[in-house]
Backbone as XML, in Angstrom:
<?xml version="1.0"?>
<chain id="A" units="angstrom">
  <residue number="1" name="MET">
    <atom name="N" x="-83.331" y="158.559" z="-43.112"/>
    <atom name="CA" x="-84.216" y="157.508" z="-42.325"/>
    <atom name="C" x="-84.560" y="157.723" z="-41.810"/>
  </residue>
  <residue number="2" name="LEU">
    <atom name="N" x="-85.425" y="157.169" z="-40.835"/>
    <atom name="CA" x="-86.345" y="157.713" z="-39.907"/>
    <atom name="C" x="-86.490" y="156.907" z="-38.550"/>
  </residue>
  <residue number="3" name="ILE">
    <atom name="N" x="-85.999" y="157.515" z="-37.526"/>
    <atom name="CA" x="-85.712" y="157.251" z="-36.483"/>
    <atom name="C" x="-86.445" y="157.784" z="-35.119"/>
  </residue>
  <residue number="4" name="THR">
    <atom name="N" x="-87.120" y="157.072" z="-34.527"/>
    <atom name="CA" x="-88.177" y="157.562" z="-33.418"/>
    <atom name="C" x="-86.839" y="156.515" z="-31.727"/>
  </residue>
  <residue number="5" name="VAL">
    <atom name="N" x="-87.891" y="157.282" z="-31.167"/>
    <atom name="CA" x="-87.089" y="157.388" z="-29.713"/>
    <atom name="C" x="-88.963" y="156.770" z="-28.728"/>
  </residue>
  <residue number="6" name="ASP">
    <atom name="N" x="-88.816" y="155.742" z="-27.508"/>
    <atom name="CA" x="-89.876" y="155.924" z="-27.249"/>
    <atom name="C" x="-89.024" y="156.099" z="-25.375"/>
  </residue>
  <residue number="7" name="PRO">
    <atom name="N" x="-90.312" y="157.366" z="-24.882"/>
    <atom name="CA" x="-89.694" y="157.457" z="-23.653"/>
    <atom name="C" x="-89.594" y="157.166" z="-23.519"/>
  </residue>
  <residue number="8" name="THR">
    <atom name="N" x="-90.524" y="155.248" z="-21.870"/>
    <atom name="CA" x="-90.547" y="155.367" z="-22.012"/>
    <atom name="C" x="-90.357" y="153.245" z="-21.749"/>
  </residue>
  <residue number="9" name="ALA">
    <atom name="N" x="-89.426" y="153.483" z="-22.338"/>
    <atom name="CA" x="-88.321" y="152.338" z="-22.801"/>
    <atom name="C" x="-87.770" y="151.361" z="-21.850"/>
  </residue>
  <residue number="10" name="LYS">
    <atom name="N" x="-86.909" y="150.769" z="-21.494"/>
    <atom name="CA" x="-86.108" y="150.493" z="-20.204"/>
    <atom name="C" x="-84.395" y="150.890" z="-21.336"/>
  </residue>
  <residue number="11" name="ALA">
    <atom name="N" x="-84.062" y="150.750" z="-22.280"/>
    <atom name="CA" x="-82.916" y="151.692" z="-22.954"/>
    <atom name="C" x="-82.741" y="153.628" z="-22.960"/>
  </residue>
  <residue number="12" name="SER">
    <atom name="N" x="-81.764" y="153.390" z="-22.581"/>
    <atom name="CA" x="-81.619" y="155.179" z="-22.602"/>
    <atom name="C" x="-81.910" y="155.879" z="-24.660"/>
  </residue>
  <residue number="13" name="LEU">
    <atom name="N" x="-81.969" y="156.303" z="-24.342"/>
    <atom name="CA" x="-82.605" y="157.461" z="-26.492"/>
    <atom name="C" x="-81.878" y="157.708" z="-26.558"/>
  </residue>
  <residue number="14" name="ALA">
    <atom name="N" x="-81.006" y="157.393" z="-26.153"/>
    <atom name="CA" x="-79.401" y="157.256" z="-27.021"/>
    <atom name="C" x="-79.496" y="156.451" z="-27.639"/>
  </residue>
  <residue number="15" name="GLU">
    <atom name="N" x="-79.011" y="154.793" z="-26.709"/>
    <atom name="CA" x="-78.473" y="153.252" z="-27.304"/>
    <atom name="C" x="-79.941" y="153.398" z="-28.160"/>
  </residue>
  <residue number="16" name="GLN">
    <atom name="N" x="-81.529" y="154.393" z="-27.842"/>
    <atom name="CA" x="-82.173" y="153.926" z="-28.625"/>
    <atom name="C" x="-81.851" y="153.943" z="-30.540"/>
  </residue>
  <residue number="17" name="VAL">
    <atom name="N" x="-81.427" y="155.027" z="-30.007"/>
    <atom name="CA" x="-80.844" y="155.581" z="-31.438"/>
    <atom name="C" x="-79.599" y="155.637" z="-32.186"/>
  </residue>
  <residue number="18" name="ALA">
    <atom name="N" x="-79.027" y="154.992" z="-31.280"/>
    <atom name="CA" x="-77.798" y="154.168" z="-31.640"/>
    <atom name="C" x="-78.013" y="153.333" z="-32.638"/>
  </residue>
  <residue number="19" name="THR">
    <atom name="N" x="-79.050" y="152.454" z="-31.862"/>
    <atom name="CA" x="-79.285" y="151.233" z="-32.791"/>
    <atom name="C" x="-80.304" y="151.676" z="-33.453"/>
  </residue>
  <residue number="20" name="GLN">
    <atom name="N" x="-81.334" y="152.099" z="-33.839"/>
    <atom name="CA" x="-81.796" y="152.470" z="-35.314"/>
    <atom name="C" x="-80.547" y="152.865" z="-35.873"/>
  </residue>
  <residue number="21" name="ILE">
    <atom name="N" x="-79.328" y="153.193" z="-35.552"/>
    <atom name="CA" x="-78.460" y="153.946" z="-37.185"/>
    <atom name="C" x="-77.285" y="152.427" z="-37.319"/>
  </residue>
  <residue number="22" name="ARG">
    <atom name="N" x="-77.483" y="152.166" z="-36.519"/>
    <atom name="CA" x="-76.288" y="150.370" z="-36.673"/>
    <atom name="C" x="-77.883" y="149.900" z="-37.210"/>
  </residue>
  <residue number="23" name="TYR">
    <atom name="N" x="-78.935" y="149.428" z="-37.068"/>
    <atom name="CA" x="-79.602" y="149.050" z="-38.018"/>
    <atom name="C" x="-80.124" y="148.894" z="-38.976"/>
  </residue>
  <residue number="24" name="ALA">
    <atom name="N" x="-79.396" y="150.776" z="-39.933"/>
    <atom name="CA" x="-79.866" y="151.219" z="-41.346"/>
    <atom name="C" x="-78.633" y="150.253" z="-41.831"/>
  </residue>
  <residue number="25" name="ILE">
    <atom name="N" x="-77.653" y="150.225" z="-41.020"/>
    <atom name="CA" x="-76.160" y="150.280" z="-41.502"/>
    <atom name="C" x="-75.764" y="148.870" z="-41.737"/>
  </residue>
  <residue number="26" name="ALA">
    <atom name="N" x="-76.413" y="147.849" z="-41.383"/>
    <atom name="CA" x="-76.432" y="147.068" z="-41.384"/>
    <atom name="C" x="-77.201" y="146.591" z="-42.727"/>
  </residue>
  <residue number="27" name="ARG">
    <atom name="N" x="-78.543" y="147.607" z="-42.910"/>
    <atom name="CA" x="-79.476" y="146.613" z="-43.735"/>
    <atom name="C" x="-78.383" y="147.880" z="-44.952"/>
  </residue>
  <residue number="28" name="GLY">
    <atom name="N" x="-77.664" y="148.337" z="-46.035"/>
    <atom name="CA" x="-77.506" y="148.778" z="-45.857"/>
    <atom name="C" x="-78.033" y="149.715" z="-46.214"/>
  </residue>
  <residue number="29" name="GLU">
    <atom name="N" x="-78.943" y="151.247" z="-46.274"/>
    <atom name="CA" x="-79.887" y="152.268" z="-46.242"/>
    <atom name="C" x="-78.887" y="153.153" z="-45.701"/>
  </residue>
  <residue number="30" name="LEU">
    <atom name="N" x="-77.611" y="153.193" z="-44.793"/>
    <atom name="CA" x="-76.880" y="153.961" z="-45.021"/>
    <atom name="C" x="-75.097" y="153.782" z="-45.461"/>
  </residue>
  <residue number="31" name="ALA">
    <atom name="N" x="-75.037" y="154.116" z="-46.375"/>
    <atom name="CA" x="-73.064" y="153.106" z="-46.696"/>
    <atom name="C" x="-72.080" y="153.430" z="-46.465"/>
  </residue>
  <residue number="32" name="SER">
    <atom name="N" x="-71.379" y="152.890" z="-46.812"/>
    <atom name="CA" x="-69.224" y="153.440" z="-46.901"/>
    <atom name="C" x="-70.144" y="154.830" z="-47.011"/>
  </residue>
  <residue number="33" name="GLY">
    <atom name="N" x="-69.223" y="155.922" z="-45.889"/>
    <atom name="CA" x="-68.323" y="157.339" z="-47.397"/>
    <atom name="C" x="-69.814" y="158.062" z="-46.785"/>
  </residue>
  <residue number="34" name="GLU">
    <atom name="N" x="-71.253" y="157.632" z="-46.615"/>
    <atom name="CA" x="-71.807" y="158.397" z="-46.335"/>
    <atom name="C" x="-72.351" y="159.519" z="-44.902"/>
  </residue>
  <residue number="35" name="ARG">
    <atom name="N" x="-73.052" y="160.600" z="-44.955"/>
    <atom name="CA" x="-72.534" y="161.015" z="-43.607"/>
    <atom name="C" x="-74.014" y="161.171" z="-43.590"/>
  </residue>
  <residue number="36" name="LEU">
    <atom name="N" x="-74.113" y="161.464" z="-41.388"/>
    <atom name="CA" x="-75.334" y="161.360" z="-40.505"/>
    <atom name="C" x="-75.392" y="162.831" z="-41.526"/>
  </residue>
  <residue number="37" name="PRO">
    <atom name="N" x="-76.808" y="162.302" z="-40.447"/>
    <atom name="CA" x="-77.303" y="164.100" z="-40.305"/>
    <atom name="C" x="-76.482" y="164.787" z="-39.102"/>
  </residue>
  <residue number="38" name="SER">
    <atom name="N" x="-75.915" y="166.254" z="-38.547"/>
    <atom name="CA" x="-75.553" y="166.923" z="-37.907"/>
    <atom name="C" x="-76.148" y="166.514" z="-36.136"/>
  </residue>
  <residue number="39" name="ALA">
    <atom name="N" x="-75.895" y="166.298" z="-35.383"/>
    <atom name="CA" x="-76.346" y="166.026" z="-33.586"/>
    <atom name="C" x="-77.079" y="166.944" z="-33.657"/>
  </residue>
  <residue number="40" name="ARG">
    <atom name="N" x="-76.889" y="167.962" z="-33.720"/>
    <atom name="CA" x="-78.397" y="169.216" z="-33.672"/>
    <atom name="C" x="-79.270" y="168.944" z="-34.382"/>
  </residue>
  <residue number="41" name="ASP">
    <atom name="N" x="-79.539" y="168.922" z="-35.893"/>
    <atom name="CA" x="-80.458" y="168.361" z="-36.604"/>
    <atom name="C" x="-81.486" y="166.763" z="-36.408"/>
  </residue>
  <residue number="42" name="LEU">
    <atom name="N" x="-80.443" y="166.085" z="-36.294"/>
    <atom name="CA" x="-80.895" y="164.894" z="-36.213"/>
    <atom name="C" x="-81.869" y="165.130" z="-34.437"/>
  </residue>
  <residue number="43" name="ALA">
    <atom name="N" x="-81.400" y="165.751" z="-33.840"/>
    <atom name="CA" x="-81.795" y="166.247" z="-32.009"/>
    <atom name="C" x="-83.276" y="166.806" z="-32.387"/>
  </residue>
  <residue number="44" name="ALA">
    <atom name="N" x="-83.443" y="168.050" z="-33.264"/>
    <atom name="CA" x="-84.850" y="168.220" z="-33.703"/>
    <atom name="C" x="-84.958" y="167.418" z="-34.074"/>
  </residue>
  <residue number="45" name="SER">
    <atom name="N" x="-84.849" y="166.028" z="-35.081"/>
    <atom name="CA" x="-86.010" y="165.788" z="-35.305"/>
    <atom name="C" x="-87.052" y="164.992" z="-35.353"/>
  </residue>
  <residue number="46" name="VAL">
    <atom name="N" x="-85.921" y="163.839" z="-33.904"/>
    <atom name="CA" x="-85.813" y="163.248" z="-33.715"/>
    <atom name="C" x="-86.901" y="164.160" z="-31.707"/>
  </residue>
  <residue number="47" name="ASP">
    <atom name="N" x="-86.875" y="164.907" z="-31.631"/>
    <atom name="CA" x="-86.572" y="165.634" z="-30.116"/>
    <atom name="C" x="-85.837" y="165.192" z="-29.297"/>
  </residue>
  <residue number="48" name="VAL">
    <atom name="N" x="-85.252" y="165.031" z="-28.905"/>
    <atom name="CA" x="-83.595" y="164.576" z="-27.525"/>
    <atom name="C" x="-83.135" y="165.466" z="-28.089"/>
  </residue>
  <residue number="49" name="ASN">
    <atom name="N" x="-82.449" y="165.588" z="-26.809"/>
    <atom name="CA" x="-81.734" y="167.090" z="-26.421"/>
    <atom name="C" x="-80.368" y="166.263" z="-27.374"/>
  </residue>
  <residue number="50" name="MET">
    <atom name="N" x="-78.945" y="167.149" z="-27.549"/>
    <atom name="CA" x="-78.066" y="167.100" z="-28.870"/>
    <atom name="C" x="-77.235" y="166.235" z="-28.160"/>
  </residue>
  <residue number="51" name="HIS">
    <atom name="N" x="-76.676" y="166.258" z="-27.146"/>
    <atom name="CA" x="-75.963" y="164.950" z="-26.231"/>
    <atom name="C" x="-76.357" y="163.804" z="-25.859"/>
  </residue>
  <residue number="52" name="THR">
    <atom name="N" x="-77.988" y="163.357" z="-26.582"/>
    <atom name="CA" x="-78.267" y="162.852" z="-26.587"/>
    <atom name="C" x="-78.075" y="161.762" z="-28.118"/>
  </residue>
  <residue number="53" name="VAL">
    <atom name="N" x="-77.716" y="162.234" z="-28.657"/>
    <atom name="CA" x="-77.485" y="162.398" z="-29.814"/>
    <atom name="C" x="-75.740" y="161.850" z="-30.822"/>
  </residue>
  <residue number="54" name="LEU">
    <atom name="N" x="-75.173" y="162.654" z="-29.882"/>
    <atom name="CA" x="-73.758" y="162.235" z="-29.197"/>
    <atom name="C" x="-73.385" y="161.359" z="-28.523"/>
  </residue>
  <residue number="55" name="ARG">
    <atom name="N" x="-73.815" y="161.853" z="-27.721"/>
    <atom name="CA" x="-73.881" y="159.515" z="-26.550"/>
    <atom name="C" x="-73.745" y="158.755" z="-27.702"/>
  </residue>
  <residue number="56" name="ALA">
    <atom name="N" x="-75.023" y="158.660" z="-28.690"/>
    <atom name="CA" x="-75.345" y="157.521" z="-29.656"/>
    <atom name="C" x="-74.294" y="157.569" z="-30.910"/>
  </residue>
  <residue number="57" name="TYR">
    <atom name="N" x="-73.473" y="158.931" z="-30.826"/>
    <atom name="CA" x="-72.436" y="159.162" z="-31.598"/>
    <atom name="C" x="-70.987" y="158.144" z="-31.533"/>
  </residue>
  <residue number="58" name="ALA">
    <atom name="N" x="-71.259" y="158.133" z="-30.013"/>
    <atom name="CA" x="-69.646" y="158.255" z="-29.543"/>
    <atom name="C" x="-70.580" y="156.808" z="-29.292"/>
  </residue>
  <residue number="59" name="SER">
    <atom name="N" x="-70.737" y="155.756" z="-28.944"/>
    <atom name="CA" x="-71.245" y="154.208" z="-29.426"/>
    <atom name="C" x="-71.029" y="154.005" z="-30.435"/>
  </residue>
  <residue number="60" name="LEU">
    <atom name="N" x="-71.367" y="154.375" z="-31.867"/>
    <atom name="CA" x="-70.900" y="153.696" z="-33.085"/>
    <atom name="C" x="-69.849" y="154.641" z="-33.663"/>
  </residue>
  <residue number="61" name="GLN">
    <atom name="N" x="-68.966" y="155.145" z="-32.392"/>
    <atom name="CA" x="-67.247" y="155.158" z="-33.627"/>
    <atom name="C" x="-66.666" y="154.133" z="-32.507"/>
  </residue>
  <residue number="62" name="ASP">
    <atom name="N" x="-67.197" y="153.992" z="-31.250"/>
    <atom name="CA" x="-66.551" y="152.864" z="-30.764"/>
    <atom name="C" x="-66.443" y="151.680" z="-31.448"/>
  </residue>
  <residue number="63" name="ASP">
    <atom name="N" x="-67.781" y="151.380" z="-31.830"/>
    <atom name="CA" x="-68.266" y="150.066" z="-32.814"/>
    <atom name="C" x="-67.080" y="149.782" z="-34.416"/>
  </residue>
  <residue number="64" name="GLY">
    <atom name="N" x="-66.691" y="150.654" z="-34.529"/>
    <atom name="CA" x="-66.357" y="151.204" z="-35.655"/>
    <atom name="C" x="-66.926" y="151.440" z="-36.900"/>
  </residue>
  <residue number="65" name="LEU">
    <atom name="N" x="-68.198" y="151.749" z="-36.630"/>
    <atom name="CA" x="-69.302" y="152.653" z="-37.931"/>
    <atom name="C" x="-68.974" y="153.477" z="-37.970"/>
  </residue>
  <residue number="66" name="ILE">
    <atom name="N" x="-68.966" y="154.393" z="-37.063"/>
    <atom name="CA" x="-68.968" y="155.805" z="-37.837"/>
    <atom name="C" x="-67.682" y="156.928" z="-37.691"/>
  </residue>
  <residue number="67" name="GLU">
    <atom name="N" x="-67.575" y="157.801" z="-37.876"/>
    <atom name="CA" x="-66.208" y="158.645" z="-38.108"/>
    <atom name="C" x="-66.836" y="160.144" z="-37.719"/>
  </residue>
  <residue number="68" name="LEU">
    <atom name="N" x="-66.272" y="160.265" z="-36.411"/>
    <atom name="CA" x="-66.719" y="161.908" z="-35.844"/>
    <atom name="C" x="-65.736" y="162.822" z="-36.137"/>
  </residue>
  <residue number="69" name="ARG">
    <atom name="N" x="-65.784" y="163.488" z="-37.152"/>
    <atom name="CA" x="-65.281" y="164.850" z="-36.410"/>
    <atom name="C" x="-65.106" y="165.695" z="-36.880"/>
  </residue>
  <residue number="70" name="ARG">
    <atom name="N" x="-64.460" y="166.063" z="-35.916"/>
    <atom name="CA" x="-65.449" y="168.057" z="-35.122"/>
    <atom name="C" x="-65.660" y="169.197" z="-36.341"/>
  </residue>
  <residue number="71" name="GLY">
    <atom name="N" x="-66.229" y="169.481" z="-36.310"/>
    <atom name="CA" x="-66.574" y="170.347" z="-37.696"/>
    <atom name="C" x="-67.509" y="169.540" z="-39.324"/>
  </residue>
  <residue number="72" name="ARG">
    <atom name="N" x="-67.341" y="168.702" z="-38.885"/>
    <atom name="CA" x="-67.976" y="167.786" z="-40.137"/>
    <atom name="C" x="-68.673" y="167.175" z="-40.222"/>
  </residue>
  <residue number="73" name="GLY">
    <atom name="N" x="-68.719" y="166.353" z="-38.977"/>
    <atom name="CA" x="-69.807" y="165.758" z="-38.389"/>
    <atom name="C" x="-68.858" y="164.180" z="-37.875"/>
  </residue>
  <residue number="74" name="ALA">
    <atom name="N" x="-70.188" y="163.109" z="-38.596"/>
    <atom name="CA" x="-70.310" y="161.883" z="-38.749"/>
    <atom name="C" x="-70.444" y="161.340" z="-40.281"/>
  </residue>
  <residue number="75" name="THR">
    <atom name="N" x="-69.296" y="159.648" z="-39.894"/>
    <atom name="CA" x="-69.245" y="159.659" z="-41.505"/>
    <atom name="C" x="-70.082" y="158.126" z="-41.381"/>
  </residue>
  <residue number="76" name="VAL">
    <atom name="N" x="-70.121" y="156.997" z="-41.999"/>
    <atom name="CA" x="-69.922" y="155.961" z="-41.880"/>
    <atom name="C" x="-68.551" y="155.322" z="-42.016"/>
  </residue>
  <residue number="77" name="ILE">
    <atom name="N" x="-67.863" y="154.253" z="-42.397"/>
    <atom name="CA" x="-66.782" y="153.722" z="-42.593"/>
    <atom name="C" x="-66.944" y="152.999" z="-42.980"/>
  </residue>
  <residue number="78" name="ARG">
    <atom name="N" x="-67.669" y="151.594" z="-42.437"/>
    <atom name="CA" x="-68.485" y="150.626" z="-42.524"/>
    <atom name="C" x="-69.845" y="150.203" z="-42.994"/>
  </residue>
  <residue number="79" name="SER">
    <atom name="N" x="-69.515" y="149.515" z="-44.021"/>
    <atom name="CA" x="-71.264" y="148.671" z="-44.504"/>
    <atom name="C" x="-71.304" y="147.688" z="-43.569"/>
  </residue>
  <residue number="80" name="GLY">
    <atom name="N" x="-72.863" y="147.435" z="-42.641"/>
    <atom name="CA" x="-72.635" y="146.248" z="-42.422"/>
    <atom name="C" x="-73.998" y="145.226" z="-43.427"/>
  </residue>
  <residue number="81" name="ASN">
    <atom name="N" x="-73.485" y="145.115" z="-44.890"/>
    <atom name="CA" x="-74.522" y="144.824" z="-45.588"/>
    <atom name="C" x="-74.233" y="143.637" z="-45.010"/>
  </residue>
  <residue number="82" name="ALA">
    <atom name="N" x="-73.169" y="142.611" z="-45.618"/>
    <atom name="CA" x="-72.483" y="141.652" z="-45.546"/>
    <atom name="C" x="-73.072" y="140.735" z="-43.606"/>
  </residue>
  <residue number="83" name="SER">
    <atom name="N" x="-73.137" y="141.622" z="-42.497"/>
    <atom name="CA" x="-73.711" y="141.155" z="-42.136"/>
    <atom name="C" x="-74.785" y="141.486" z="-41.705"/>
  </residue>
  <residue number="84" name="PHE">
    <atom name="N" x="-75.579" y="141.405" z="-42.045"/>
    <atom name="CA" x="-76.829" y="142.114" z="-41.877"/>
    <atom name="C" x="-77.421" y="140.079" z="-42.709"/>
  </residue>
  <residue number="85" name="ASP">
    <atom name="N" x="-77.065" y="140.585" z="-44.031"/>
    <atom name="CA" x="-77.052" y="139.010" z="-44.557"/>
    <atom name="C" x="-76.398" y="137.806" z="-43.502"/>
  </residue>
  <residue number="86" name="ARG">
    <atom name="N" x="-75.305" y="137.593" z="-42.992"/>
    <atom name="CA" x="-75.958" y="136.417" z="-42.597"/>
    <atom name="C" x="-76.575" y="136.289" z="-41.305"/>
  </residue>
  <residue number="87" name="LEU">
    <atom name="N" x="-76.646" y="137.532" z="-40.650"/>
    <atom name="CA" x="-77.604" y="137.422" z="-39.684"/>
    <atom name="C" x="-79.101" y="136.515" z="-40.225"/>
  </residue>
  <residue number="88" name="ARG">
    <atom name="N" x="-79.720" y="136.953" z="-41.258"/>
    <atom name="CA" x="-81.092" y="136.607" z="-42.764"/>
    <atom name="C" x="-80.757" y="135.813" z="-41.994"/>
  </residue>
  <residue number="89" name="THR">
    <atom name="N" x="-79.491" y="134.726" z="-43.300"/>
    <atom name="CA" x="-78.512" y="133.538" z="-43.103"/>
    <atom name="C" x="-79.195" y="132.632" z="-41.790"/>
  </residue>
  <residue number="90" name="LEU">
    <atom name="N" x="-79.212" y="133.245" z="-40.324"/>
    <atom name="CA" x="-79.461" y="132.421" z="-39.917"/>
    <atom name="C" x="-80.223" y="132.792" z="-39.075"/>
  </residue>
  <residue number="91" name="VAL">
    <atom name="N" x="-81.388" y="133.567" z="-39.371"/>
    <atom name="CA" x="-82.669" y="133.405" z="-38.185"/>
    <atom name="C" x="-83.687" y="133.269" z="-39.007"/>
  </residue>
  <residue number="92" name="GLU">
    <atom name="N" x="-83.369" y="132.096" z="-40.425"/>
    <atom name="CA" x="-83.948" y="131.042" z="-41.382"/>
    <atom name="C" x="-83.555" y="129.068" z="-40.801"/>
  </residue>
  <residue number="93" name="GLU">
    <atom name="N" x="-82.281" y="129.792" z="-40.827"/>
    <atom name="CA" x="-81.835" y="128.237" z="-40.699"/>
    <atom name="C" x="-83.162" y="127.974" z="-38.767"/>
  </residue>
  <residue number="94" name="LEU">
    <atom name="N" x="-82.887" y="128.914" z="-38.254"/>
    <atom name="CA" x="-83.005" y="129.113" z="-37.022"/>
    <atom name="C" x="-85.283" y="128.542" z="-36.728"/>
  </residue>
  <residue number="95" name="ARG">
    <atom name="N" x="-85.455" y="129.093" z="-37.653"/>
    <atom name="CA" x="-87.320" y="129.140" z="-38.176"/>
    <atom name="C" x="-87.131" y="127.389" z="-38.429"/>
  </residue>
  <residue number="96" name="ASP">
    <atom name="N" x="-86.024" y="127.532" z="-39.788"/>
    <atom name="CA" x="-86.343" y="125.783" z="-40.075"/>
    <atom name="C" x="-86.555" y="124.981" z="-39.485"/>
  </residue>
  <residue number="97" name="GLN">
    <atom name="N" x="-85.052" y="125.050" z="-38.220"/>
    <atom name="CA" x="-84.429" y="124.008" z="-36.905"/>
    <atom name="C" x="-86.036" y="124.493" z="-35.938"/>
  </residue>
  <residue number="98" name="ALA">
    <atom name="N" x="-86.957" y="125.374" z="-35.336"/>
    <atom name="CA" x="-87.582" y="125.202" z="-35.115"/>
    <atom name="C" x="-88.875" y="124.727" z="-35.043"/>
  </residue>
  <residue number="99" name="GLU">
    <atom name="N" x="-89.292" y="124.310" z="-37.616"/>
    <atom name="CA" x="-90.389" y="124.179" z="-37.587"/>
    <atom name="C" x="-90.394" y="122.742" z="-37.237"/>
  </residue>
  <residue number="100" name="THR">
    <atom name="N" x="-88.707" y="122.068" z="-37.346"/>
    <atom name="CA" x="-88.701" y="120.774" z="-37.784"/>
    <atom name="C" x="-88.824" y="120.395" z="-36.152"/>
  </residue>
  <residue number="101" name="LEU">
    <atom name="N" x="-89.078" y="120.756" z="-34.840"/>
    <atom name="CA" x="-89.400" y="120.776" z="-34.241"/>
    <atom name="C" x="-90.443" y="120.985" z="-33.460"/>
  </residue>
  <residue number="102" name="GLU">
    <atom name="N" x="-91.636" y="121.619" z="-34.035"/>
    <atom name="CA" x="-92.698" y="121.731" z="-33.717"/>
    <atom name="C" x="-92.641" y="122.515" z="-32.747"/>
  </residue>
  <residue number="103" name="VAL">
    <atom name="N" x="-91.696" y="123.868" z="-32.928"/>
    <atom name="CA" x="-91.642" y="124.633" z="-31.955"/>
    <atom name="C" x="-92.868" y="125.774" z="-32.600"/>
  </residue>
  <residue number="104" name="PRO">
    <atom name="N" x="-93.951" y="126.203" z="-32.454"/>
    <atom name="CA" x="-94.306" y="127.147" z="-32.438"/>
    <atom name="C" x="-93.672" y="128.569" z="-32.742"/>
  </residue>
  <residue number="105" name="LEU">
    <atom name="N" x="-94.726" y="129.524" z="-34.221"/>
    <atom name="CA" x="-93.578" y="130.930" z="-34.588"/>
    <atom name="C" x="-93.453" y="131.316" z="-32.721"/>
  </residue>
  <residue number="106" name="ASP">
    <atom name="N" x="-94.311" y="131.871" z="-31.771"/>
    <atom name="CA" x="-95.060" y="133.093" z="-30.772"/>
    <atom name="C" x="-93.407" y="132.108" z="-30.002"/>
  </residue>
  <residue number="107" name="ASP">
    <atom name="N" x="-93.421" y="131.145" z="-29.832"/>
    <atom name="CA" x="-93.173" y="130.416" z="-28.695"/>
    <atom name="C" x="-90.860" y="130.901" z="-28.527"/>
  </residue>
  <residue number="108" name="LEU">
    <atom name="N" x="-91.315" y="131.376" z="-30.348"/>
    <atom name="CA" x="-89.956" y="131.281" z="-31.059"/>
    <atom name="C" x="-89.461" y="133.050" z="-30.645"/>
  </residue>
  <residue number="109" name="ILE">
    <atom name="N" x="-90.508" y="133.433" z="-30.760"/>
    <atom name="CA" x="-89.772" y="135.153" z="-30.759"/>
    <atom name="C" x="-90.370" y="134.879" z="-28.739"/>
  </residue>
  <residue number="110" name="THR">
    <atom name="N" x="-90.526" y="134.299" z="-28.181"/>
    <atom name="CA" x="-90.580" y="134.980" z="-26.930"/>
    <atom name="C" x="-88.727" y="134.188" z="-26.306"/>
  </residue>
  <residue number="111" name="MET">
    <atom name="N" x="-88.500" y="132.677" z="-27.118"/>
    <atom name="CA" x="-86.870" y="132.834" z="-26.034"/>
    <atom name="C" x="-86.629" y="133.368" z="-27.244"/>
  </residue>
  <residue number="112" name="ILE">
    <atom name="N" x="-86.440" y="134.329" z="-28.344"/>
    <atom name="CA" x="-85.287" y="135.039" z="-28.428"/>
    <atom name="C" x="-85.516" y="136.963" z="-27.717"/>
  </residue>
  <residue number="113" name="LYS">
    <atom name="N" x="-86.829" y="136.818" z="-27.948"/>
    <atom name="CA" x="-86.793" y="138.569" z="-27.046"/>
    <atom name="C" x="-86.416" y="138.181" z="-25.367"/>
  </residue>
  <residue number="114" name="GLY">
    <atom name="N" x="-86.850" y="137.405" z="-24.662"/>
    <atom name="CA" x="-86.107" y="136.362" z="-24.498"/>
    <atom name="C" x="-84.321" y="136.280" z="-23.357"/>
  </residue>
  <residue number="115" name="ALA">
    <atom name="N" x="-83.702" y="136.163" z="-24.301"/>
    <atom name="CA" x="-82.118" y="135.655" z="-24.260"/>
    <atom name="C" x="-81.707" y="137.214" z="-24.649"/>
  </residue>
  <residue number="116" name="ARG">
    <atom name="N" x="-80.822" y="136.445" z="-23.661"/>
    <atom name="CA" x="-79.754" y="138.051" z="-24.183"/>
    <atom name="C" x="-78.428" y="137.005" z="-23.466"/>
  </residue>
</chain>
């Protein structure tokens, strides 16, 4: 699992780390029961402060995706493969509807990026 951060992005470094791990879980790259790198190791590989990784891990724990145990690290407790598959289906349906309405793909992408 390769994690990169952009210090100039709007999202905090912790949010960027958490989002990338969240996507890795959703795509099935990280399976239930799999251990994540220690906060210290991940911080060193991403070149961020260890507390940044701990905040990311806390966010993932709050979302019910990982379990944190002192001295044992972080473990994935919920795989999101089914969720990712459902999202892929929804995206394909959206793309098909946009084609039917003759909405250019670039315009659709702009709409998605602007949606909050």
